[in-house]
Amino acid sequence: MKITSVETFAVEGLNQPLMFCAIKTDQGIVGYSEFGEGRLAQGMKGLVRDLSNQLLGEDPRAVEAHYIQMIRSTRMAYGGATWQAIAGIELALWDIKAKALEIPVYELLGGPTRSHQRVYWSHMLSYQVRSYEKLGTKPVRSYDDIREVVAQASEMGYDTFKTNIQMPGDPFVSLAQGRSGPHDQTLTTGILNAAVKQMEVIRDEVGPDMGICLDVNEHFKADGQIRLAQALEPFNLTWMELDNLDAPSVRMVKDATTTPICTGEQRLGPTSYRDLFELRAMDVCKVDVQWQGLIPARRVANMAEVYDINIAPHNFNGHLSTFQTMNLCASVTNIKISESDPVQVPWRDELVTNLPVIEQGLVSIPQDPGWGTNLNEKALKKYAAKS
Ligand SMILES: [Mg+2]
């Protein structure tokens, strides 16, 4: 079997393009992946095109060998977007290999380790606050509106959701929203009070048993992360999630609060996670398959097992991303809970041939060969990102 072409697609998404890769072979098997950061769509496409030069004409099934060759041959542009593009290719190679054997990817990795995976509703409120026009929902203008939105989680059978800080206004503004983060990553009294008020309202609405996660991304330095985590202790969060590349600072945050700390999504590959593990800096380890590929994501998951930590796969954007993530979940035994975005652009369903089956907050582990779904290339082109 030989690789005949490598193609990428950027599809219009809710807040950034959804990125896909298709690798075609001379035997008619096509491998698909969803990968990378859509805000860098043109860069991703260019990187995949550059990397594909070393793959054309090669047998796609030696996935590990191709992966390490791509990593080593790009050592002068280590990590970051380079590795996200490598992930796009590596993930599509796994799809080809498993389809050639007519088995799901997790079967290649000793799975399935489970029949279902529990997921949380992600970007709860955040998408409704920032993208109501695209979603066709009503804007969030009051704390009563917030109650109405978060009540959907239990109505849809989820037992956990994740949100961001929403700043009061008419309409509210999500702190997840691009440049709306505080200047100099400073936790102001206004933001702190808004976060506490939001959690008071949400906890009162959803009751004591609903799991609530709060993602503060890179918005605060460690001192702000500490003050916020301490202030939110009464609300018994499942975790506060943060992006902070300084592992000793994350350990300081963890030591200063009873609120569990989740981090890691920015990191790619086990070497990059090592300081977080060695410092025991996190309670829950975030791992993104789409950003780093299956080989490194699985190595990180196995490393987390060594340090007695469960991972929480990072998974938003399109459905193929969910299929890929479920194959990771079905090949390891240390998942706390996985991420799911029930809300996205209305054409998301058209992009795949199979939809993920999600009932009562549980995703069925896919059974079809490869990741468990194909992409609909006509739809990928129909909804191509405009820029
Ligand atoms: Mg996050």
mmCIF file of C-alpha atoms and ligand atoms in Angstrom:
data_model
loop_
_atom_site.group_PDB
_atom_site.id
_atom_site.type_symbol
_atom_site.label_atom_id
_atom_site.label_comp_id
_atom_site.label_asym_id
_atom_site.label_seq_id
_atom_site.Cartn_x
_atom_site.Cartn_y
_atom_site.Cartn_z
ATOM 1 C CA MET A 1 0.000 0.000 0.000
ATOM 2 C CA LYS A 2 1.321 3.437 -0.913
ATOM 3 C CA ILE A 3 0.303 6.985 0.020
ATOM 4 C CA THR A 4 -0.846 8.877 -3.076
ATOM 5 C CA SER A 5 -1.989 12.208 -1.618
ATOM 6 C CA VAL A 6 -2.313 14.215 1.573
ATOM 7 C CA GLU A 7 -5.031 16.870 1.703
ATOM 8 C CA THR A 8 -6.264 19.276 4.371
ATOM 9 C CA PHE A 9 -9.610 21.005 4.875
ATOM 10 C CA ALA A 10 -10.468 24.054 6.980
ATOM 11 C CA VAL A 11 -14.204 24.142 7.707
ATOM 12 C CA GLU A 12 -16.126 27.087 9.146
ATOM 13 C CA GLY A 13 -16.562 26.516 12.894
ATOM 14 C CA LEU A 14 -18.190 28.350 15.768
ATOM 15 C CA ASN A 15 -15.176 30.395 16.866
ATOM 16 C CA GLN A 16 -12.385 29.109 14.633
ATOM 17 C CA PRO A 17 -12.118 26.769 11.650
ATOM 18 C CA LEU A 18 -12.342 23.000 12.163
ATOM 19 C CA MET A 19 -9.262 21.310 10.655
ATOM 20 C CA PHE A 20 -9.249 17.942 8.896
ATOM 21 C CA CYS A 21 -6.688 15.860 7.006
ATOM 22 C CA ALA A 22 -7.286 13.124 4.403
ATOM 23 C CA ILE A 23 -4.547 10.705 3.331
ATOM 24 C CA LYS A 24 -5.339 8.657 0.231
ATOM 25 C CA THR A 25 -3.722 5.384 -0.857
ATOM 26 C CA ASP A 26 -3.336 3.373 -4.044
ATOM 27 C CA GLN A 27 -5.608 0.700 -2.557
ATOM 28 C CA GLY A 28 -8.563 3.027 -2.140
ATOM 29 C CA ILE A 29 -8.354 3.259 1.664
ATOM 30 C CA VAL A 30 -8.608 6.851 2.910
ATOM 31 C CA GLY A 31 -7.411 7.832 6.374
ATOM 32 C CA TYR A 32 -9.012 10.825 8.048
ATOM 33 C CA SER A 33 -8.127 12.985 11.018
ATOM 34 C CA GLU A 34 -9.299 16.083 12.835
ATOM 35 C CA PHE A 35 -6.353 18.013 14.188
ATOM 36 C CA GLY A 36 -4.612 21.196 15.197
ATOM 37 C CA GLU A 37 -5.565 24.737 16.047
ATOM 38 C CA GLY A 38 -8.022 26.207 13.579
ATOM 39 C CA ARG A 39 -6.950 29.778 14.306
ATOM 40 C CA LEU A 40 -3.732 28.818 12.510
ATOM 41 C CA ALA A 41 -5.556 27.170 9.603
ATOM 42 C CA GLN A 42 -3.314 28.429 6.814
ATOM 43 C CA GLY A 43 -0.190 27.595 8.790
ATOM 44 C CA MET A 44 -1.525 24.103 9.564
ATOM 45 C CA LYS A 45 -2.306 23.477 5.915
ATOM 46 C CA GLY A 46 1.157 24.630 4.878
ATOM 47 C CA LEU A 47 2.908 22.523 7.514
ATOM 48 C CA VAL A 48 0.979 19.391 6.537
ATOM 49 C CA ARG A 49 1.838 20.050 2.886
ATOM 50 C CA ASP A 50 5.537 20.386 3.734
ATOM 51 C CA LEU A 51 5.515 17.249 5.904
ATOM 52 C CA SER A 52 3.659 15.205 3.290
ATOM 53 C CA ASN A 53 6.670 15.395 0.948
ATOM 54 C CA GLN A 54 8.397 12.731 3.023
ATOM 55 C CA LEU A 55 5.324 10.443 2.995
ATOM 56 C CA LEU A 56 4.166 10.322 -0.609
ATOM 57 C CA GLY A 57 4.864 6.859 -2.060
ATOM 58 C CA GLU A 58 5.461 5.346 1.406
ATOM 59 C CA ASP A 59 3.488 2.510 2.989
ATOM 60 C CA PRO A 60 1.208 4.327 5.504
ATOM 61 C CA ARG A 61 0.950 1.428 7.940
ATOM 62 C CA ALA A 62 4.311 1.883 9.720
ATOM 63 C CA VAL A 63 2.702 4.593 11.864
ATOM 64 C CA GLU A 64 5.262 4.726 14.658
ATOM 65 C CA ALA A 65 8.201 4.898 12.208
ATOM 66 C CA HIS A 66 6.570 7.702 10.212
ATOM 67 C CA TYR A 67 5.743 9.571 13.410
ATOM 68 C CA ILE A 68 9.275 9.537 14.783
ATOM 69 C CA GLN A 69 10.723 10.386 11.374
ATOM 70 C CA MET A 70 8.476 13.473 11.157
ATOM 71 C CA ILE A 71 9.448 14.520 14.707
ATOM 72 C CA ARG A 72 13.194 14.078 14.102
ATOM 73 C CA SER A 73 13.210 15.687 10.675
ATOM 74 C CA THR A 74 11.611 18.852 12.094
ATOM 75 C CA ARG A 75 13.805 19.129 15.206
ATOM 76 C CA MET A 76 14.693 22.710 14.268
ATOM 77 C CA ALA A 77 11.020 23.671 14.647
ATOM 78 C CA TYR A 78 10.293 21.525 17.701
ATOM 79 C CA GLY A 79 6.812 21.278 19.241
ATOM 80 C CA GLY A 80 3.950 23.739 18.776
ATOM 81 C CA ALA A 81 2.267 24.057 15.400
ATOM 82 C CA THR A 82 4.776 21.654 13.834
ATOM 83 C CA TRP A 83 3.670 18.894 16.162
ATOM 84 C CA GLN A 84 -0.006 19.732 15.650
ATOM 85 C CA ALA A 85 0.478 19.263 11.905
ATOM 86 C CA ILE A 86 2.375 16.013 12.523
ATOM 87 C CA ALA A 87 -0.621 14.926 14.612
ATOM 88 C CA GLY A 88 -2.900 15.524 11.622
ATOM 89 C CA ILE A 89 -0.854 13.084 9.554
ATOM 90 C CA GLU A 90 -0.212 10.556 12.318
ATOM 91 C CA LEU A 91 -3.899 10.332 13.224
ATOM 92 C CA ALA A 92 -4.890 9.757 9.581
ATOM 93 C CA LEU A 93 -2.238 7.014 9.339
ATOM 94 C CA TRP A 94 -3.799 5.205 12.314
ATOM 95 C CA ASP A 95 -7.161 5.381 10.534
ATOM 96 C CA ILE A 96 -5.678 3.780 7.407
ATOM 97 C CA LYS A 97 -3.908 1.021 9.326
ATOM 98 C CA ALA A 98 -6.994 0.066 11.308
ATOM 99 C CA LYS A 99 -9.262 0.254 8.245
ATOM 100 C CA ALA A 100 -6.858 -2.016 6.322
ATOM 101 C CA LEU A 101 -7.228 -4.578 9.132
ATOM 102 C CA GLU A 102 -10.984 -3.843 9.417
ATOM 103 C CA ILE A 103 -10.748 -3.141 13.152
ATOM 104 C CA PRO A 104 -11.171 -0.045 15.342
ATOM 105 C CA VAL A 105 -7.938 1.794 16.186
ATOM 106 C CA TYR A 106 -8.198 0.846 19.884
ATOM 107 C CA GLU A 107 -8.005 -2.856 18.897
ATOM 108 C CA LEU A 108 -4.430 -2.157 17.769
ATOM 109 C CA LEU A 109 -3.698 -0.891 21.280
ATOM 110 C CA GLY A 110 -5.128 -3.713 23.387
ATOM 111 C CA GLY A 111 -8.584 -2.210 23.785
ATOM 112 C CA PRO A 112 -11.392 -1.815 24.262
ATOM 113 C CA THR A 113 -10.930 -1.029 27.932
ATOM 114 C CA ARG A 114 -14.554 0.142 28.236
ATOM 115 C CA SER A 115 -17.855 0.098 26.350
ATOM 116 C CA HIS A 116 -18.804 3.711 27.201
ATOM 117 C CA GLN A 117 -17.047 6.864 28.315
ATOM 118 C CA ARG A 118 -18.555 9.446 30.641
ATOM 119 C CA VAL A 119 -18.265 12.968 29.267
ATOM 120 C CA TYR A 120 -18.965 16.467 30.520
ATOM 121 C CA TRP A 121 -20.817 19.191 28.628
ATOM 122 C CA SER A 122 -18.117 21.671 27.745
ATOM 123 C CA HIS A 123 -18.286 25.404 27.068
ATOM 124 C CA MET A 124 -21.603 25.464 28.882
ATOM 125 C CA LEU A 125 -22.752 29.102 28.887
ATOM 126 C CA SER A 126 -19.579 30.233 27.147
ATOM 127 C CA TYR A 127 -20.820 29.428 23.650
ATOM 128 C CA GLN A 128 -24.301 30.728 24.437
ATOM 129 C CA VAL A 129 -22.774 33.966 25.749
ATOM 130 C CA ARG A 130 -20.271 34.602 22.998
ATOM 131 C CA SER A 131 -21.811 32.982 19.893
ATOM 132 C CA TYR A 132 -25.594 33.265 20.327
ATOM 133 C CA GLU A 133 -26.008 34.820 16.887
ATOM 134 C CA LYS A 134 -24.327 31.902 15.102
ATOM 135 C CA LEU A 135 -26.160 29.396 17.304
ATOM 136 C CA GLY A 136 -29.531 31.072 16.872
ATOM 137 C CA THR A 137 -30.055 31.156 20.650
ATOM 138 C CA LYS A 138 -31.048 34.130 22.746
ATOM 139 C CA PRO A 139 -28.359 36.301 24.305
ATOM 140 C CA VAL A 140 -27.560 35.864 27.996
ATOM 141 C CA ARG A 141 -28.491 39.131 29.724
ATOM 142 C CA SER A 142 -29.127 38.154 33.343
ATOM 143 C CA TYR A 143 -28.416 35.581 36.031
ATOM 144 C CA ASP A 144 -31.892 34.175 35.384
ATOM 145 C CA ASP A 145 -30.791 33.535 31.792
ATOM 146 C CA ILE A 146 -27.742 31.732 33.197
ATOM 147 C CA ARG A 147 -30.019 29.521 35.281
ATOM 148 C CA GLU A 148 -32.020 28.653 32.174
ATOM 149 C CA VAL A 149 -28.916 27.646 30.193
ATOM 150 C CA VAL A 150 -27.181 25.541 32.852
ATOM 151 C CA ALA A 151 -30.413 23.677 33.627
ATOM 152 C CA GLN A 152 -30.022 22.038 30.197
ATOM 153 C CA ALA A 153 -27.132 19.873 31.464
ATOM 154 C CA SER A 154 -29.223 17.649 33.716
ATOM 155 C CA GLU A 155 -32.163 17.767 31.287
ATOM 156 C CA MET A 156 -29.807 16.218 28.695
ATOM 157 C CA GLY A 157 -28.539 13.607 31.150
ATOM 158 C CA TYR A 158 -25.098 15.057 31.889
ATOM 159 C CA ASP A 159 -23.795 14.887 35.453
ATOM 160 C CA THR A 160 -20.932 17.334 34.894
ATOM 161 C CA PHE A 161 -20.328 20.461 32.830
ATOM 162 C CA LYS A 162 -17.585 22.994 32.321
ATOM 163 C CA THR A 163 -17.887 26.730 31.947
ATOM 164 C CA ASN A 164 -15.776 29.886 31.962
ATOM 165 C CA ILE A 165 -16.187 33.136 33.859
ATOM 166 C CA GLN A 166 -19.011 35.217 32.351
ATOM 167 C CA MET A 167 -18.835 38.942 33.044
ATOM 168 C CA PRO A 168 -22.197 40.644 33.703
ATOM 169 C CA GLY A 169 -23.422 42.970 30.972
ATOM 170 C CA ASP A 170 -26.110 43.366 28.366
ATOM 171 C CA PRO A 171 -25.354 40.871 27.004
ATOM 172 C CA PHE A 172 -22.876 39.068 29.248
ATOM 173 C CA VAL A 173 -19.291 38.748 27.987
ATOM 174 C CA SER A 174 -17.431 35.472 28.310
ATOM 175 C CA LEU A 175 -13.934 35.687 29.720
ATOM 176 C CA ALA A 176 -13.085 32.900 27.270
ATOM 177 C CA GLN A 177 -13.623 35.401 24.512
ATOM 178 C CA GLY A 178 -10.416 36.192 22.649
ATOM 179 C CA ARG A 179 -8.915 39.424 23.904
ATOM 180 C CA SER A 180 -11.416 39.947 26.706
ATOM 181 C CA GLY A 181 -8.969 38.557 29.265
ATOM 182 C CA PRO A 182 -7.681 40.909 31.964
ATOM 183 C CA HIS A 183 -4.688 43.102 31.253
ATOM 184 C CA ASP A 184 -1.421 41.661 32.597
ATOM 185 C CA GLN A 185 -3.270 38.473 33.670
ATOM 186 C CA THR A 186 -4.501 40.261 36.788
ATOM 187 C CA LEU A 187 -7.428 38.919 38.786
ATOM 188 C CA THR A 188 -9.371 42.084 39.546
ATOM 189 C CA THR A 189 -11.941 42.371 42.327
ATOM 190 C CA GLY A 190 -14.582 42.741 39.624
ATOM 191 C CA ILE A 191 -13.647 39.445 37.973
ATOM 192 C CA LEU A 192 -13.339 37.646 41.306
ATOM 193 C CA ASN A 193 -16.760 38.861 42.421
ATOM 194 C CA ALA A 194 -18.316 37.929 39.069
ATOM 195 C CA ALA A 195 -16.879 34.407 39.317
ATOM 196 C CA VAL A 196 -18.194 33.945 42.856
ATOM 197 C CA LYS A 197 -21.634 35.310 41.955
ATOM 198 C CA GLN A 198 -21.790 33.077 38.872
ATOM 199 C CA MET A 199 -20.925 29.982 40.907
ATOM 200 C CA GLU A 200 -23.440 30.907 43.622
ATOM 201 C CA VAL A 201 -26.189 31.140 41.017
ATOM 202 C CA ILE A 202 -25.141 27.985 39.167
ATOM 203 C CA ARG A 203 -24.716 25.831 42.275
ATOM 204 C CA ASP A 204 -28.088 27.021 43.556
ATOM 205 C CA GLU A 205 -29.705 26.152 40.217
ATOM 206 C CA VAL A 206 -28.141 22.737 39.548
ATOM 207 C CA GLY A 207 -27.966 21.441 43.115
ATOM 208 C CA PRO A 208 -25.149 19.830 45.081
ATOM 209 C CA ASP A 209 -24.647 16.725 42.919
ATOM 210 C CA MET A 210 -23.884 18.291 39.546
ATOM 211 C CA GLY A 211 -20.177 18.348 38.718
ATOM 212 C CA ILE A 212 -18.999 21.851 37.802
ATOM 213 C CA CYS A 213 -15.636 22.618 36.211
ATOM 214 C CA LEU A 214 -14.344 26.127 35.625
ATOM 215 C CA ASP A 215 -11.704 26.795 32.973
ATOM 216 C CA VAL A 216 -9.753 30.024 33.466
ATOM 217 C CA ASN A 217 -7.298 29.301 30.637
ATOM 218 C CA GLU A 218 -4.296 31.658 30.749
ATOM 219 C CA HIS A 219 -6.218 34.630 32.166
ATOM 220 C CA PHE A 220 -4.452 34.901 35.534
ATOM 221 C CA LYS A 221 -0.996 34.580 36.978
ATOM 222 C CA ALA A 222 -0.482 32.183 39.873
ATOM 223 C CA ASP A 223 -1.467 34.706 42.576
ATOM 224 C CA GLY A 224 -4.825 35.253 40.876
ATOM 225 C CA GLN A 225 -5.317 31.546 40.282
ATOM 226 C CA ILE A 226 -4.753 30.962 44.012
ATOM 227 C CA ARG A 227 -7.166 33.686 45.161
ATOM 228 C CA LEU A 228 -9.820 32.483 42.730
ATOM 229 C CA ALA A 229 -9.449 28.792 43.625
ATOM 230 C CA GLN A 230 -9.721 29.662 47.334
ATOM 231 C CA ALA A 231 -12.773 31.861 46.793
ATOM 232 C CA LEU A 232 -14.522 29.065 44.895
ATOM 233 C CA GLU A 233 -13.903 26.383 47.536
ATOM 234 C CA PRO A 234 -17.482 26.625 48.947
ATOM 235 C CA PHE A 235 -18.880 25.563 45.560
ATOM 236 C CA ASN A 236 -17.113 22.188 45.531
ATOM 237 C CA LEU A 237 -15.858 22.333 41.941
ATOM 238 C CA THR A 238 -14.882 19.130 40.151
ATOM 239 C CA TRP A 239 -11.835 21.118 39.092
ATOM 240 C CA MET A 240 -10.504 24.535 38.256
ATOM 241 C CA GLU A 241 -8.657 24.275 34.962
ATOM 242 C CA LEU A 242 -5.772 26.541 34.071
ATOM 243 C CA ASP A 243 -3.022 26.971 31.507
ATOM 244 C CA ASN A 244 0.275 27.880 33.130
ATOM 245 C CA LEU A 245 3.559 26.691 31.647
ATOM 246 C CA ASP A 246 5.466 27.128 34.923
ATOM 247 C CA ALA A 247 4.985 23.839 36.772
ATOM 248 C CA PRO A 248 6.233 25.124 40.188
ATOM 249 C CA SER A 249 3.549 27.845 39.994
ATOM 250 C CA VAL A 250 0.873 25.244 39.314
ATOM 251 C CA ARG A 251 2.105 23.270 42.320
ATOM 252 C CA MET A 252 1.804 26.459 44.427
ATOM 253 C CA VAL A 253 -1.810 26.839 43.299
ATOM 254 C CA LYS A 254 -2.573 23.209 44.073
ATOM 255 C CA ASP A 255 -1.012 23.469 47.539
ATOM 256 C CA ALA A 256 -2.945 26.630 48.364
ATOM 257 C CA THR A 257 -6.475 25.328 47.819
ATOM 258 C CA THR A 258 -8.822 22.405 48.260
ATOM 259 C CA THR A 259 -10.235 23.067 44.771
ATOM 260 C CA PRO A 260 -8.819 20.311 42.502
ATOM 261 C CA ILE A 261 -6.508 21.636 39.767
ATOM 262 C CA CYS A 262 -6.585 20.416 36.174
ATOM 263 C CA THR A 263 -3.958 21.477 33.649
ATOM 264 C CA GLY A 264 -1.795 20.305 30.751
ATOM 265 C CA GLU A 265 -3.678 20.940 27.494
ATOM 266 C CA GLN A 266 -0.962 23.258 26.110
ATOM 267 C CA ARG A 267 1.686 20.602 26.469
ATOM 268 C CA LEU A 268 2.563 18.221 23.680
ATOM 269 C CA GLY A 269 4.262 14.903 24.366
ATOM 270 C CA PRO A 270 5.461 13.229 27.578
ATOM 271 C CA THR A 271 8.723 15.208 27.842
ATOM 272 C CA SER A 272 6.692 18.393 28.020
ATOM 273 C CA TYR A 273 4.515 17.000 30.846
ATOM 274 C CA ARG A 274 7.375 15.652 32.918
ATOM 275 C CA ASP A 275 7.778 18.621 35.260
ATOM 276 C CA LEU A 276 4.046 18.662 36.059
ATOM 277 C CA PHE A 277 4.191 14.982 36.988
ATOM 278 C CA GLU A 278 7.447 15.134 38.925
ATOM 279 C CA LEU A 279 6.231 18.102 40.962
ATOM 280 C CA ARG A 280 2.841 16.426 41.540
ATOM 281 C CA ALA A 281 1.440 19.762 40.373
ATOM 282 C CA MET A 282 -1.978 18.643 39.108
ATOM 283 C CA ASP A 283 -4.904 16.605 40.332
ATOM 284 C CA VAL A 284 -6.206 15.925 36.826
ATOM 285 C CA CYS A 285 -4.101 15.850 33.659
ATOM 286 C CA LYS A 286 -5.513 17.384 30.470
ATOM 287 C CA VAL A 287 -4.457 15.596 27.263
ATOM 288 C CA ASP A 288 -5.419 16.577 23.722
ATOM 289 C CA VAL A 289 -5.304 13.901 21.008
ATOM 290 C CA GLN A 290 -5.997 16.343 18.175
ATOM 291 C CA TRP A 291 -3.135 18.650 19.118
ATOM 292 C CA GLN A 292 -0.424 16.059 19.707
ATOM 293 C CA GLY A 293 -1.509 12.812 18.033
ATOM 294 C CA LEU A 294 -2.359 9.398 19.432
ATOM 295 C CA ILE A 295 1.178 8.129 20.074
ATOM 296 C CA PRO A 296 2.230 10.984 22.405
ATOM 297 C CA ALA A 297 -1.245 11.334 23.958
ATOM 298 C CA ARG A 298 -1.180 7.680 24.919
ATOM 299 C CA ARG A 299 2.330 7.989 26.287
ATOM 300 C CA VAL A 300 1.199 10.893 28.448
ATOM 301 C CA ALA A 301 -1.776 8.844 29.643
ATOM 302 C CA ASN A 302 0.550 5.959 30.542
ATOM 303 C CA MET A 303 2.912 8.385 32.289
ATOM 304 C CA ALA A 304 -0.030 9.754 34.278
ATOM 305 C CA GLU A 305 -0.805 6.184 35.348
ATOM 306 C CA VAL A 306 2.736 5.869 36.720
ATOM 307 C CA TYR A 307 2.167 9.029 38.790
ATOM 308 C CA ASP A 308 -1.238 7.783 39.947
ATOM 309 C CA ILE A 309 -3.162 10.475 38.086
ATOM 310 C CA ASN A 310 -6.211 10.241 35.843
ATOM 311 C CA ILE A 311 -6.381 12.128 32.591
ATOM 312 C CA ALA A 312 -9.249 14.200 31.212
ATOM 313 C CA PRO A 313 -9.053 14.186 27.414
ATOM 314 C CA HIS A 314 -9.440 17.627 25.849
ATOM 315 C CA ASN A 315 -11.970 17.386 23.042
ATOM 316 C CA PHE A 316 -13.934 20.108 21.361
ATOM 317 C CA ASN A 317 -14.700 21.101 17.761
ATOM 318 C CA GLY A 318 -15.984 18.431 15.321
ATOM 319 C CA HIS A 319 -17.291 14.896 15.730
ATOM 320 C CA LEU A 320 -14.193 13.156 14.333
ATOM 321 C CA SER A 321 -12.351 14.652 17.280
ATOM 322 C CA THR A 322 -14.773 12.795 19.566
ATOM 323 C CA PHE A 323 -14.232 9.523 17.675
ATOM 324 C CA GLN A 324 -10.448 9.914 17.967
ATOM 325 C CA THR A 325 -10.721 10.745 21.662
ATOM 326 C CA MET A 326 -12.969 7.743 22.305
ATOM 327 C CA ASN A 327 -10.319 5.508 20.749
ATOM 328 C CA LEU A 328 -7.800 6.890 23.251
ATOM 329 C CA CYS A 329 -10.271 6.366 26.104
ATOM 330 C CA ALA A 330 -10.858 2.764 24.956
ATOM 331 C CA SER A 331 -7.134 2.022 25.017
ATOM 332 C CA VAL A 332 -6.199 3.214 28.531
ATOM 333 C CA THR A 333 -7.524 2.717 32.060
ATOM 334 C CA ASN A 334 -7.060 6.091 33.738
ATOM 335 C CA ILE A 335 -9.754 8.478 32.493
ATOM 336 C CA LYS A 336 -11.446 10.762 35.021
ATOM 337 C CA ILE A 337 -13.969 12.070 32.518
ATOM 338 C CA SER A 338 -13.732 13.203 28.895
ATOM 339 C CA GLU A 339 -14.841 16.430 27.239
ATOM 340 C CA SER A 340 -17.750 16.865 24.847
ATOM 341 C CA ASP A 341 -19.162 19.894 23.055
ATOM 342 C CA PRO A 342 -22.895 19.310 22.553
ATOM 343 C CA VAL A 343 -23.202 22.743 20.939
ATOM 344 C CA GLN A 344 -21.443 23.668 17.698
ATOM 345 C CA VAL A 345 -22.262 25.007 14.248
ATOM 346 C CA PRO A 346 -25.422 23.376 12.816
ATOM 347 C CA TRP A 347 -23.534 21.835 9.861
ATOM 348 C CA ARG A 348 -21.205 19.844 12.133
ATOM 349 C CA ASP A 349 -23.356 16.713 11.718
ATOM 350 C CA GLU A 350 -23.060 16.837 7.918
ATOM 351 C CA LEU A 351 -19.269 16.567 8.055
ATOM 352 C CA VAL A 352 -19.243 12.901 9.167
ATOM 353 C CA THR A 353 -20.850 9.667 7.962
ATOM 354 C CA ASN A 354 -21.467 8.401 11.530
ATOM 355 C CA LEU A 355 -22.500 10.504 14.505
ATOM 356 C CA PRO A 356 -21.150 9.757 17.972
ATOM 357 C CA VAL A 357 -23.784 8.085 20.141
ATOM 358 C CA ILE A 358 -24.119 10.123 23.348
ATOM 359 C CA GLU A 359 -26.841 9.241 25.850
ATOM 360 C CA GLN A 360 -27.128 10.296 29.471
ATOM 361 C CA GLY A 361 -23.641 11.794 29.357
ATOM 362 C CA LEU A 362 -22.115 8.529 28.102
ATOM 363 C CA VAL A 363 -20.472 8.115 24.691
ATOM 364 C CA SER A 364 -20.619 4.619 23.177
ATOM 365 C CA ILE A 365 -17.169 3.443 22.161
ATOM 366 C CA PRO A 366 -17.316 3.280 18.340
ATOM 367 C CA GLN A 367 -17.302 -0.137 16.676
ATOM 368 C CA ASP A 368 -16.608 0.641 13.016
ATOM 369 C CA PRO A 369 -13.085 0.219 11.568
ATOM 370 C CA GLY A 370 -10.574 3.022 11.978
ATOM 371 C CA TRP A 371 -11.795 5.865 14.160
ATOM 372 C CA GLY A 372 -15.379 4.740 13.619
ATOM 373 C CA THR A 373 -16.529 7.315 11.082
ATOM 374 C CA ASN A 374 -15.554 8.689 7.708
ATOM 375 C CA LEU A 375 -15.669 12.312 6.679
ATOM 376 C CA ASN A 376 -18.017 13.666 4.033
ATOM 377 C CA GLU A 377 -15.562 15.500 1.777
ATOM 378 C CA LYS A 378 -18.369 17.180 -0.156
ATOM 379 C CA ALA A 379 -19.598 18.767 3.055
ATOM 380 C CA LEU A 380 -16.038 19.737 4.055
ATOM 381 C CA LYS A 381 -15.823 21.702 0.806
ATOM 382 C CA LYS A 382 -19.357 23.087 1.025
ATOM 383 C CA TYR A 383 -18.643 24.624 4.445
ATOM 384 C CA ALA A 384 -15.029 25.601 3.754
ATOM 385 C CA ALA A 385 -13.762 28.335 6.077
ATOM 386 C CA LYS A 386 -13.939 31.742 4.432
ATOM 387 C CA SER A 387 -10.421 32.826 5.275
HETATM 388 MG MG MG B 1 -8.821 24.141 29.029
#
